[in-house]
Amino acid sequence: MAPAADREGYWGPTTSTLDWCEENYSVTWYIAEFWNTVSNLIMIIPPMFGAIQSVRDGLEKRYIASYLALTVVGMGSWCFHMTLKYEMQLLDELPMIYSCCIFVYCMFECFKIKNSINYHLLFTLVLFSLIVTTVYLKVKEPIFHQVMYGMLVFTLVLRSIYIVTWVYPWLRGLGYTSLGIFLLGFLFWNVDNIFCDSLRNFRKKVPPIIGITTQFHAWWHILTGLGSYLHILFSLYTRTLYLRYRPKVKFLFGIWPVILFEPLRKH
C-alpha cells in the first residue's frame, strides 16, 4: 500500500479505504493514479466488442452479460483509481463479485440444453452477492472483499480444471493460459503491496520510462483483464462445443484472441 504522504489533486482528499503504490497525481492533476487508471482500458474496450459480437452471433444472454460485466469492472476500476473516492471504490470492488458470479453461472451451465435456466443456482449466486454487498457496506474491510472474491475465483479454477481434465482435454491450452496469466497478475498485485516502499525509492532513481514498468498494480489490471477475457472465451468455447457448434479461436491483427464459430449444418 502507498505511504500516507501523497499530494492532492483535482479530486481532493482520498476517502477510499485503499490507496495503492502508484504515486498520487504524479502524471496529471486530474487523475490520482494515472497508470492504474489507463491500464483498465484492456477490461473496457475488448469485452465491449465481445458483447457486440455475441449479440450478432445470437449467443445466450449470459455470455453477453459476462462481457458486459467485465467492462463494468474496468469502468468502475477506472473511476476508483482516477479519484480514490470511497464511492468509486465500491464501483470497482462490488462488480468484481457480481461478474465472477456470472462467470460461475456460465461455467456450471455449460452442459445444459440451450437457453435453459438454473433457477436454484441463479438464486444462490444472487443471494451470495446480496450478502457480500450488505456485509461489505457495513464492515468496510477490504480483506473481507478479497476473501469473497478469492472464493469465487477458486470455484472457477476448480471447475475449469474439471473440464480440461475430464471433458475436453484439448482445451487445456486455453484454460491454463487464462489461469496462468491471471495468477501472474495476482503475483504482481502482491509484489506491489509488499514492496511498495522499495518500488517507490527505485522509481525516484531511474528514468520515468523505466519506473513505469514497475507499476505492478497496473500490470495486475492488464493481466487479470486479459486472463478474465480468456476465461470468457474458454467458457464460451466449452459451451459451443457442447451445443455442437464449430468454435475456433482466431487472432485479430495477429494479436488479440476472439472466438468464431458456426452451427453444424442440418442435412
C-alpha positions as a LaTeX table, in Angstrom:
\begin{tabular}{lrrr}
\hline
Residue & $x$ (\AA) & $y$ (\AA) & $z$ (\AA) \\
\hline
Met1 & 0.00 & 0.00 & 0.00 \\
Ala2 & 1.02 & 3.59 & $-0.52$ \\
Pro3 & 2.66 & 5.70 & 2.19 \\
Ala4 & 0.43 & 8.36 & 3.71 \\
Ala5 & 2.29 & 11.39 & 2.32 \\
Asp6 & 0.85 & 11.78 & $-1.18$ \\
Arg7 & $-0.06$ & 15.02 & $-2.92$ \\
Glu8 & $-3.67$ & 16.05 & $-3.51$ \\
Gly9 & $-5.16$ & 16.87 & $-6.88$ \\
Tyr10 & $-8.38$ & 17.61 & $-8.72$ \\
Trp11 & $-10.50$ & 15.07 & $-6.80$ \\
Gly12 & $-9.45$ & 16.29 & $-3.35$ \\
Pro13 & $-8.53$ & 14.18 & $-0.31$ \\
Thr14 & $-8.54$ & 10.39 & $-0.57$ \\
Thr15 & $-11.63$ & 8.80 & 1.01 \\
Ser16 & $-11.16$ & 5.21 & $-0.21$ \\
Thr17 & $-10.11$ & 2.52 & 2.27 \\
Leu18 & $-7.28$ & 1.58 & $-0.11$ \\
Asp19 & $-4.53$ & 3.67 & $-1.70$ \\
Trp20 & $-2.17$ & 1.78 & $-3.96$ \\
Cys21 & 1.56 & 2.11 & $-4.50$ \\
Glu22 & 1.48 & 4.43 & $-7.50$ \\
Glu23 & 2.36 & 8.00 & $-6.53$ \\
Asn24 & $-0.81$ & 10.09 & $-6.48$ \\
Tyr25 & $-1.23$ & 12.86 & $-9.09$ \\
Ser26 & 2.33 & 12.38 & $-10.31$ \\
Val27 & 1.42 & 12.40 & $-14.04$ \\
Thr28 & $-1.55$ & 14.77 & $-14.17$ \\
Trp29 & $-3.52$ & 16.87 & $-11.69$ \\
Tyr30 & $-6.77$ & 15.30 & $-12.94$ \\
Ile31 & $-6.01$ & 11.60 & $-12.32$ \\
Ala32 & $-4.93$ & 10.30 & $-8.91$ \\
Glu33 & $-3.25$ & 7.12 & $-10.14$ \\
Phe34 & $-2.61$ & 7.60 & $-13.85$ \\
Trp35 & $-1.15$ & 4.19 & $-14.81$ \\
Asn36 & $-3.56$ & 2.30 & $-12.55$ \\
Thr37 & $-6.36$ & 4.14 & $-14.34$ \\
Val38 & $-5.45$ & 3.82 & $-18.03$ \\
Ser39 & $-4.45$ & 0.16 & $-17.60$ \\
Asn40 & $-8.17$ & $-0.58$ & $-17.22$ \\
Leu41 & $-8.74$ & 0.01 & $-20.93$ \\
Ile42 & $-7.99$ & $-3.68$ & $-21.52$ \\
Met43 & $-11.05$ & $-4.51$ & $-19.40$ \\
Ile44 & $-13.28$ & $-1.96$ & $-21.09$ \\
Ile45 & $-12.77$ & $-1.97$ & $-24.86$ \\
Pro46 & $-12.23$ & $-5.66$ & $-25.88$ \\
Pro47 & $-15.17$ & $-7.00$ & $-23.83$ \\
Met48 & $-17.45$ & $-4.37$ & $-25.39$ \\
Phe49 & $-16.62$ & $-5.73$ & $-28.83$ \\
Gly50 & $-17.07$ & $-9.25$ & $-27.44$ \\
Ala51 & $-20.56$ & $-8.36$ & $-26.26$ \\
Ile52 & $-21.47$ & $-6.84$ & $-29.64$ \\
Gln53 & $-20.19$ & $-9.92$ & $-31.46$ \\
Ser54 & $-22.13$ & $-12.18$ & $-29.07$ \\
Val55 & $-25.36$ & $-10.33$ & $-29.88$ \\
Arg56 & $-24.67$ & $-10.67$ & $-33.61$ \\
Asp57 & $-23.97$ & $-14.39$ & $-33.22$ \\
Gly58 & $-27.18$ & $-14.92$ & $-31.27$ \\
Leu59 & $-25.39$ & $-16.32$ & $-28.22$ \\
Glu60 & $-27.11$ & $-16.92$ & $-24.92$ \\
Lys61 & $-27.59$ & $-13.78$ & $-22.87$ \\
Arg62 & $-25.34$ & $-14.96$ & $-20.05$ \\
Tyr63 & $-22.30$ & $-14.66$ & $-22.32$ \\
Ile64 & $-23.29$ & $-11.17$ & $-23.35$ \\
Ala65 & $-23.65$ & $-10.43$ & $-19.63$ \\
Ser66 & $-20.17$ & $-11.86$ & $-18.98$ \\
Tyr67 & $-18.53$ & $-9.49$ & $-21.44$ \\
Leu68 & $-20.54$ & $-6.50$ & $-20.21$ \\
Ala69 & $-19.78$ & $-7.35$ & $-16.57$ \\
Leu70 & $-16.04$ & $-7.29$ & $-17.30$ \\
Thr71 & $-16.50$ & $-3.90$ & $-18.98$ \\
Val72 & $-18.33$ & $-2.60$ & $-15.91$ \\
Val73 & $-15.47$ & $-3.80$ & $-13.67$ \\
Gly74 & $-12.99$ & $-1.94$ & $-15.87$ \\
Met75 & $-15.07$ & 1.24 & $-15.83$ \\
Gly76 & $-15.51$ & 1.04 & $-12.05$ \\
Ser77 & $-11.80$ & 0.48 & $-11.57$ \\
Trp78 & $-11.06$ & 3.43 & $-13.86$ \\
Cys79 & $-13.27$ & 5.69 & $-11.71$ \\
Phe80 & $-11.75$ & 4.38 & $-8.47$ \\
His81 & $-8.11$ & 4.86 & $-9.43$ \\
Met82 & $-8.83$ & 8.19 & $-11.08$ \\
Thr83 & $-10.45$ & 9.64 & $-7.94$ \\
Leu84 & $-9.52$ & 7.44 & $-4.93$ \\
Lys85 & $-13.00$ & 8.11 & $-3.58$ \\
Tyr86 & $-14.81$ & 5.50 & $-1.46$ \\
Glu87 & $-17.96$ & 5.54 & $-3.62$ \\
Met88 & $-15.85$ & 4.84 & $-6.71$ \\
Gln89 & $-14.02$ & 2.08 & $-4.84$ \\
Leu90 & $-17.37$ & 0.32 & $-4.42$ \\
Leu91 & $-17.99$ & 0.71 & $-8.17$ \\
Asp92 & $-14.78$ & $-1.24$ & $-8.68$ \\
Glu93 & $-14.98$ & $-3.91$ & $-5.99$ \\
Leu94 & $-18.66$ & $-4.89$ & $-5.95$ \\
Pro95 & $-18.84$ & $-5.52$ & $-9.73$ \\
Met96 & $-15.83$ & $-7.82$ & $-9.29$ \\
Ile97 & $-18.09$ & $-10.02$ & $-7.13$ \\
Tyr98 & $-21.07$ & $-9.75$ & $-9.48$ \\
Ser99 & $-19.05$ & $-10.50$ & $-12.62$ \\
Cys100 & $-17.46$ & $-13.56$ & $-11.02$ \\
Cys101 & $-20.93$ & $-14.83$ & $-10.09$ \\
Ile102 & $-21.92$ & $-14.54$ & $-13.75$ \\
Phe103 & $-18.76$ & $-16.44$ & $-14.73$ \\
Val104 & $-19.57$ & $-19.16$ & $-12.18$ \\
Tyr105 & $-23.11$ & $-19.50$ & $-13.54$ \\
Cys106 & $-21.79$ & $-19.84$ & $-17.10$ \\
Met107 & $-19.22$ & $-22.46$ & $-16.14$ \\
Phe108 & $-21.68$ & $-24.65$ & $-14.27$ \\
Glu109 & $-24.30$ & $-24.39$ & $-17.01$ \\
Cys110 & $-22.02$ & $-25.34$ & $-19.90$ \\
Phe111 & $-23.56$ & $-28.78$ & $-20.32$ \\
Lys112 & $-27.28$ & $-27.97$ & $-20.32$ \\
Ile113 & $-29.77$ & $-27.63$ & $-23.14$ \\
Lys114 & $-29.75$ & $-24.31$ & $-24.97$ \\
Asn115 & $-31.39$ & $-21.34$ & $-23.24$ \\
Ser116 & $-32.12$ & $-23.35$ & $-20.09$ \\
Ile117 & $-32.17$ & $-21.50$ & $-16.76$ \\
Asn118 & $-30.96$ & $-22.99$ & $-13.48$ \\
Tyr119 & $-33.09$ & $-21.06$ & $-11.02$ \\
His120 & $-31.55$ & $-22.70$ & $-7.95$ \\
Leu121 & $-28.00$ & $-21.71$ & $-8.94$ \\
Leu122 & $-29.22$ & $-18.26$ & $-10.01$ \\
Phe123 & $-30.90$ & $-17.72$ & $-6.64$ \\
Thr124 & $-27.80$ & $-18.92$ & $-4.74$ \\
Leu125 & $-25.47$ & $-16.57$ & $-6.62$ \\
Val126 & $-27.82$ & $-13.59$ & $-6.28$ \\
Leu127 & $-28.18$ & $-14.30$ & $-2.55$ \\
Phe128 & $-24.39$ & $-14.59$ & $-2.20$ \\
Ser129 & $-23.96$ & $-11.25$ & $-3.98$ \\
Leu130 & $-26.54$ & $-9.56$ & $-1.74$ \\
Ile131 & $-24.95$ & $-10.93$ & 1.44 \\
Val132 & $-21.44$ & $-9.89$ & 0.37 \\
Thr133 & $-22.69$ & $-6.42$ & $-0.61$ \\
Thr134 & $-24.56$ & $-5.91$ & 2.67 \\
Val135 & $-21.72$ & $-7.11$ & 4.88 \\
Tyr136 & $-19.08$ & $-5.17$ & 2.95 \\
Leu137 & $-21.05$ & $-1.92$ & 3.12 \\
Lys138 & $-21.28$ & $-2.43$ & 6.88 \\
Val139 & $-17.75$ & $-3.54$ & 7.78 \\
Lys140 & $-15.80$ & $-1.68$ & 5.04 \\
Glu141 & $-12.98$ & $-4.18$ & 5.38 \\
Pro142 & $-11.06$ & $-4.78$ & 2.11 \\
Ile143 & $-9.80$ & $-8.17$ & 3.31 \\
Phe144 & $-13.41$ & $-9.40$ & 3.50 \\
His145 & $-13.95$ & $-8.43$ & $-0.12$ \\
Gln146 & $-10.67$ & $-10.03$ & $-1.18$ \\
Val147 & $-11.55$ & $-13.33$ & 0.55 \\
Met148 & $-15.03$ & $-13.44$ & $-1.04$ \\
Tyr149 & $-13.58$ & $-12.66$ & $-4.46$ \\
Gly150 & $-10.91$ & $-15.29$ & $-3.94$ \\
Met151 & $-13.58$ & $-17.91$ & $-3.14$ \\
Leu152 & $-15.33$ & $-17.24$ & $-6.43$ \\
Val153 & $-12.08$ & $-17.35$ & $-8.42$ \\
Phe154 & $-11.12$ & $-20.62$ & $-6.69$ \\
Thr155 & $-14.51$ & $-22.07$ & $-7.68$ \\
Leu156 & $-13.87$ & $-21.09$ & $-11.30$ \\
Val157 & $-10.40$ & $-22.64$ & $-11.18$ \\
Leu158 & $-11.73$ & $-25.96$ & $-9.87$ \\
Arg159 & $-14.48$ & $-26.07$ & $-12.48$ \\
Ser160 & $-12.04$ & $-25.22$ & $-15.28$ \\
Ile161 & $-9.63$ & $-27.95$ & $-14.17$ \\
Tyr162 & $-12.51$ & $-30.45$ & $-14.13$ \\
Ile163 & $-13.48$ & $-29.53$ & $-17.70$ \\
Val164 & $-9.96$ & $-29.72$ & $-19.16$ \\
Thr165 & $-9.20$ & $-32.93$ & $-17.24$ \\
Trp166 & $-12.36$ & $-34.96$ & $-17.74$ \\
Val167 & $-14.46$ & $-33.39$ & $-20.51$ \\
Tyr168 & $-12.44$ & $-31.51$ & $-23.13$ \\
Pro169 & $-8.72$ & $-32.19$ & $-22.57$ \\
Trp170 & $-7.82$ & $-30.40$ & $-25.81$ \\
Leu171 & $-8.89$ & $-27.11$ & $-24.19$ \\
Arg172 & $-6.03$ & $-27.27$ & $-21.68$ \\
Gly173 & $-4.03$ & $-24.70$ & $-23.63$ \\
Leu174 & $-6.74$ & $-22.05$ & $-23.45$ \\
Gly175 & $-7.82$ & $-22.93$ & $-19.91$ \\
Tyr176 & $-4.35$ & $-22.98$ & $-18.40$ \\
Thr177 & $-3.25$ & $-19.88$ & $-20.32$ \\
Ser178 & $-6.17$ & $-17.96$ & $-18.82$ \\
Leu179 & $-5.34$ & $-19.27$ & $-15.35$ \\
Gly180 & $-1.59$ & $-18.69$ & $-15.67$ \\
Ile181 & $-1.99$ & $-15.07$ & $-16.84$ \\
Phe182 & $-4.43$ & $-14.37$ & $-14.01$ \\
Leu183 & $-2.08$ & $-15.88$ & $-11.41$ \\
Leu184 & 0.85 & $-13.85$ & $-12.77$ \\
Gly185 & $-1.28$ & $-10.74$ & $-12.28$ \\
Phe186 & $-2.01$ & $-11.84$ & $-8.70$ \\
Leu187 & 1.74 & $-12.23$ & $-8.11$ \\
Phe188 & 2.33 & $-8.67$ & $-9.33$ \\
Trp189 & $-0.51$ & $-7.44$ & $-7.09$ \\
Asn190 & 1.28 & $-8.90$ & $-4.09$ \\
Val191 & 4.67 & $-7.51$ & $-5.15$ \\
Asp192 & 3.09 & $-4.05$ & $-5.42$ \\
Asn193 & 1.66 & $-4.35$ & $-1.90$ \\
Ile194 & 4.62 & $-5.92$ & $-0.12$ \\
Phe195 & 7.50 & $-3.99$ & $-1.70$ \\
Cys196 & 5.81 & $-0.60$ & $-2.15$ \\
Asp197 & 8.46 & 1.46 & $-0.29$ \\
Ser198 & 11.29 & $-0.19$ & $-2.23$ \\
Leu199 & 9.46 & 0.31 & $-5.55$ \\
Arg200 & 8.88 & 3.99 & $-4.82$ \\
Asn201 & 12.51 & 4.53 & $-3.89$ \\
Phe202 & 13.59 & 2.72 & $-7.06$ \\
Arg203 & 11.35 & 4.90 & $-9.21$ \\
Lys204 & 12.96 & 8.04 & $-7.78$ \\
Lys205 & 16.37 & 6.89 & $-9.02$ \\
Val206 & 15.55 & 5.74 & $-12.56$ \\
Pro207 & 14.19 & 7.45 & $-15.70$ \\
Pro208 & 10.37 & 7.65 & $-15.81$ \\
Ile209 & 10.16 & 5.20 & $-18.73$ \\
Ile210 & 11.76 & 2.53 & $-16.54$ \\
Gly211 & 9.73 & 3.49 & $-13.49$ \\
Ile212 & 6.51 & 2.91 & $-15.44$ \\
Thr213 & 7.40 & $-0.76$ & $-15.82$ \\
Thr214 & 7.37 & $-1.14$ & $-12.02$ \\
Gln215 & 3.73 & $-0.04$ & $-11.69$ \\
Phe216 & 2.72 & $-3.56$ & $-10.73$ \\
His217 & $-0.87$ & $-2.76$ & $-9.83$ \\
Ala218 & $-1.31$ & $-1.56$ & $-13.41$ \\
Trp219 & 0.18 & $-4.89$ & $-14.55$ \\
Trp220 & $-2.41$ & $-6.60$ & $-12.30$ \\
His221 & $-5.15$ & $-4.85$ & $-14.28$ \\
Ile222 & $-3.63$ & $-5.77$ & $-17.64$ \\
Leu223 & $-3.00$ & $-9.42$ & $-16.78$ \\
Thr224 & $-6.23$ & $-10.11$ & $-14.89$ \\
Gly225 & $-8.17$ & $-8.26$ & $-17.58$ \\
Leu226 & $-6.62$ & $-10.48$ & $-20.23$ \\
Gly227 & $-6.98$ & $-13.58$ & $-18.03$ \\
Ser228 & $-10.67$ & $-12.84$ & $-17.41$ \\
Tyr229 & $-11.28$ & $-12.21$ & $-21.11$ \\
Leu230 & $-9.61$ & $-15.53$ & $-21.98$ \\
His231 & $-11.73$ & $-17.22$ & $-19.31$ \\
Ile232 & $-14.87$ & $-15.97$ & $-21.06$ \\
Leu233 & $-13.50$ & $-17.39$ & $-24.33$ \\
Phe234 & $-12.79$ & $-20.69$ & $-22.57$ \\
Ser235 & $-16.31$ & $-20.82$ & $-21.11$ \\
Leu236 & $-17.84$ & $-19.89$ & $-24.47$ \\
Tyr237 & $-15.69$ & $-22.43$ & $-26.32$ \\
Thr238 & $-16.80$ & $-25.15$ & $-23.90$ \\
Arg239 & $-20.44$ & $-24.17$ & $-24.28$ \\
Thr240 & $-20.44$ & $-24.01$ & $-28.08$ \\
Leu241 & $-18.64$ & $-27.36$ & $-28.30$ \\
Tyr242 & $-21.39$ & $-28.92$ & $-26.21$ \\
Leu243 & $-24.02$ & $-27.32$ & $-28.46$ \\
Arg244 & $-22.27$ & $-28.94$ & $-31.44$ \\
Tyr245 & $-21.04$ & $-25.72$ & $-32.97$ \\
Arg246 & $-17.63$ & $-25.39$ & $-34.57$ \\
Pro247 & $-15.75$ & $-22.88$ & $-32.39$ \\
Lys248 & $-12.33$ & $-21.59$ & $-33.37$ \\
Val249 & $-10.02$ & $-19.11$ & $-31.67$ \\
Lys250 & $-8.72$ & $-16.55$ & $-34.15$ \\
Phe251 & $-6.34$ & $-13.65$ & $-33.61$ \\
Leu252 & $-7.36$ & $-10.19$ & $-34.80$ \\
Phe253 & $-4.37$ & $-8.45$ & $-36.41$ \\
Gly254 & $-2.37$ & $-11.48$ & $-35.31$ \\
Ile255 & $-2.57$ & $-10.32$ & $-31.67$ \\
Trp256 & $-5.98$ & $-10.29$ & $-29.97$ \\
Pro257 & $-7.90$ & $-13.57$ & $-29.49$ \\
Val258 & $-11.57$ & $-13.84$ & $-30.45$ \\
Ile259 & $-13.86$ & $-16.83$ & $-30.84$ \\
Leu260 & $-15.64$ & $-17.56$ & $-34.10$ \\
Phe261 & $-17.97$ & $-20.43$ & $-34.75$ \\
Glu262 & $-20.72$ & $-21.73$ & $-36.99$ \\
Pro263 & $-23.58$ & $-24.13$ & $-36.24$ \\
Leu264 & $-23.49$ & $-27.58$ & $-37.73$ \\
Arg265 & $-25.40$ & $-27.71$ & $-40.98$ \\
Lys266 & $-28.59$ & $-29.73$ & $-40.94$ \\
His267 & $-28.94$ & $-32.29$ & $-43.70$ \\
\hline
\end{tabular}
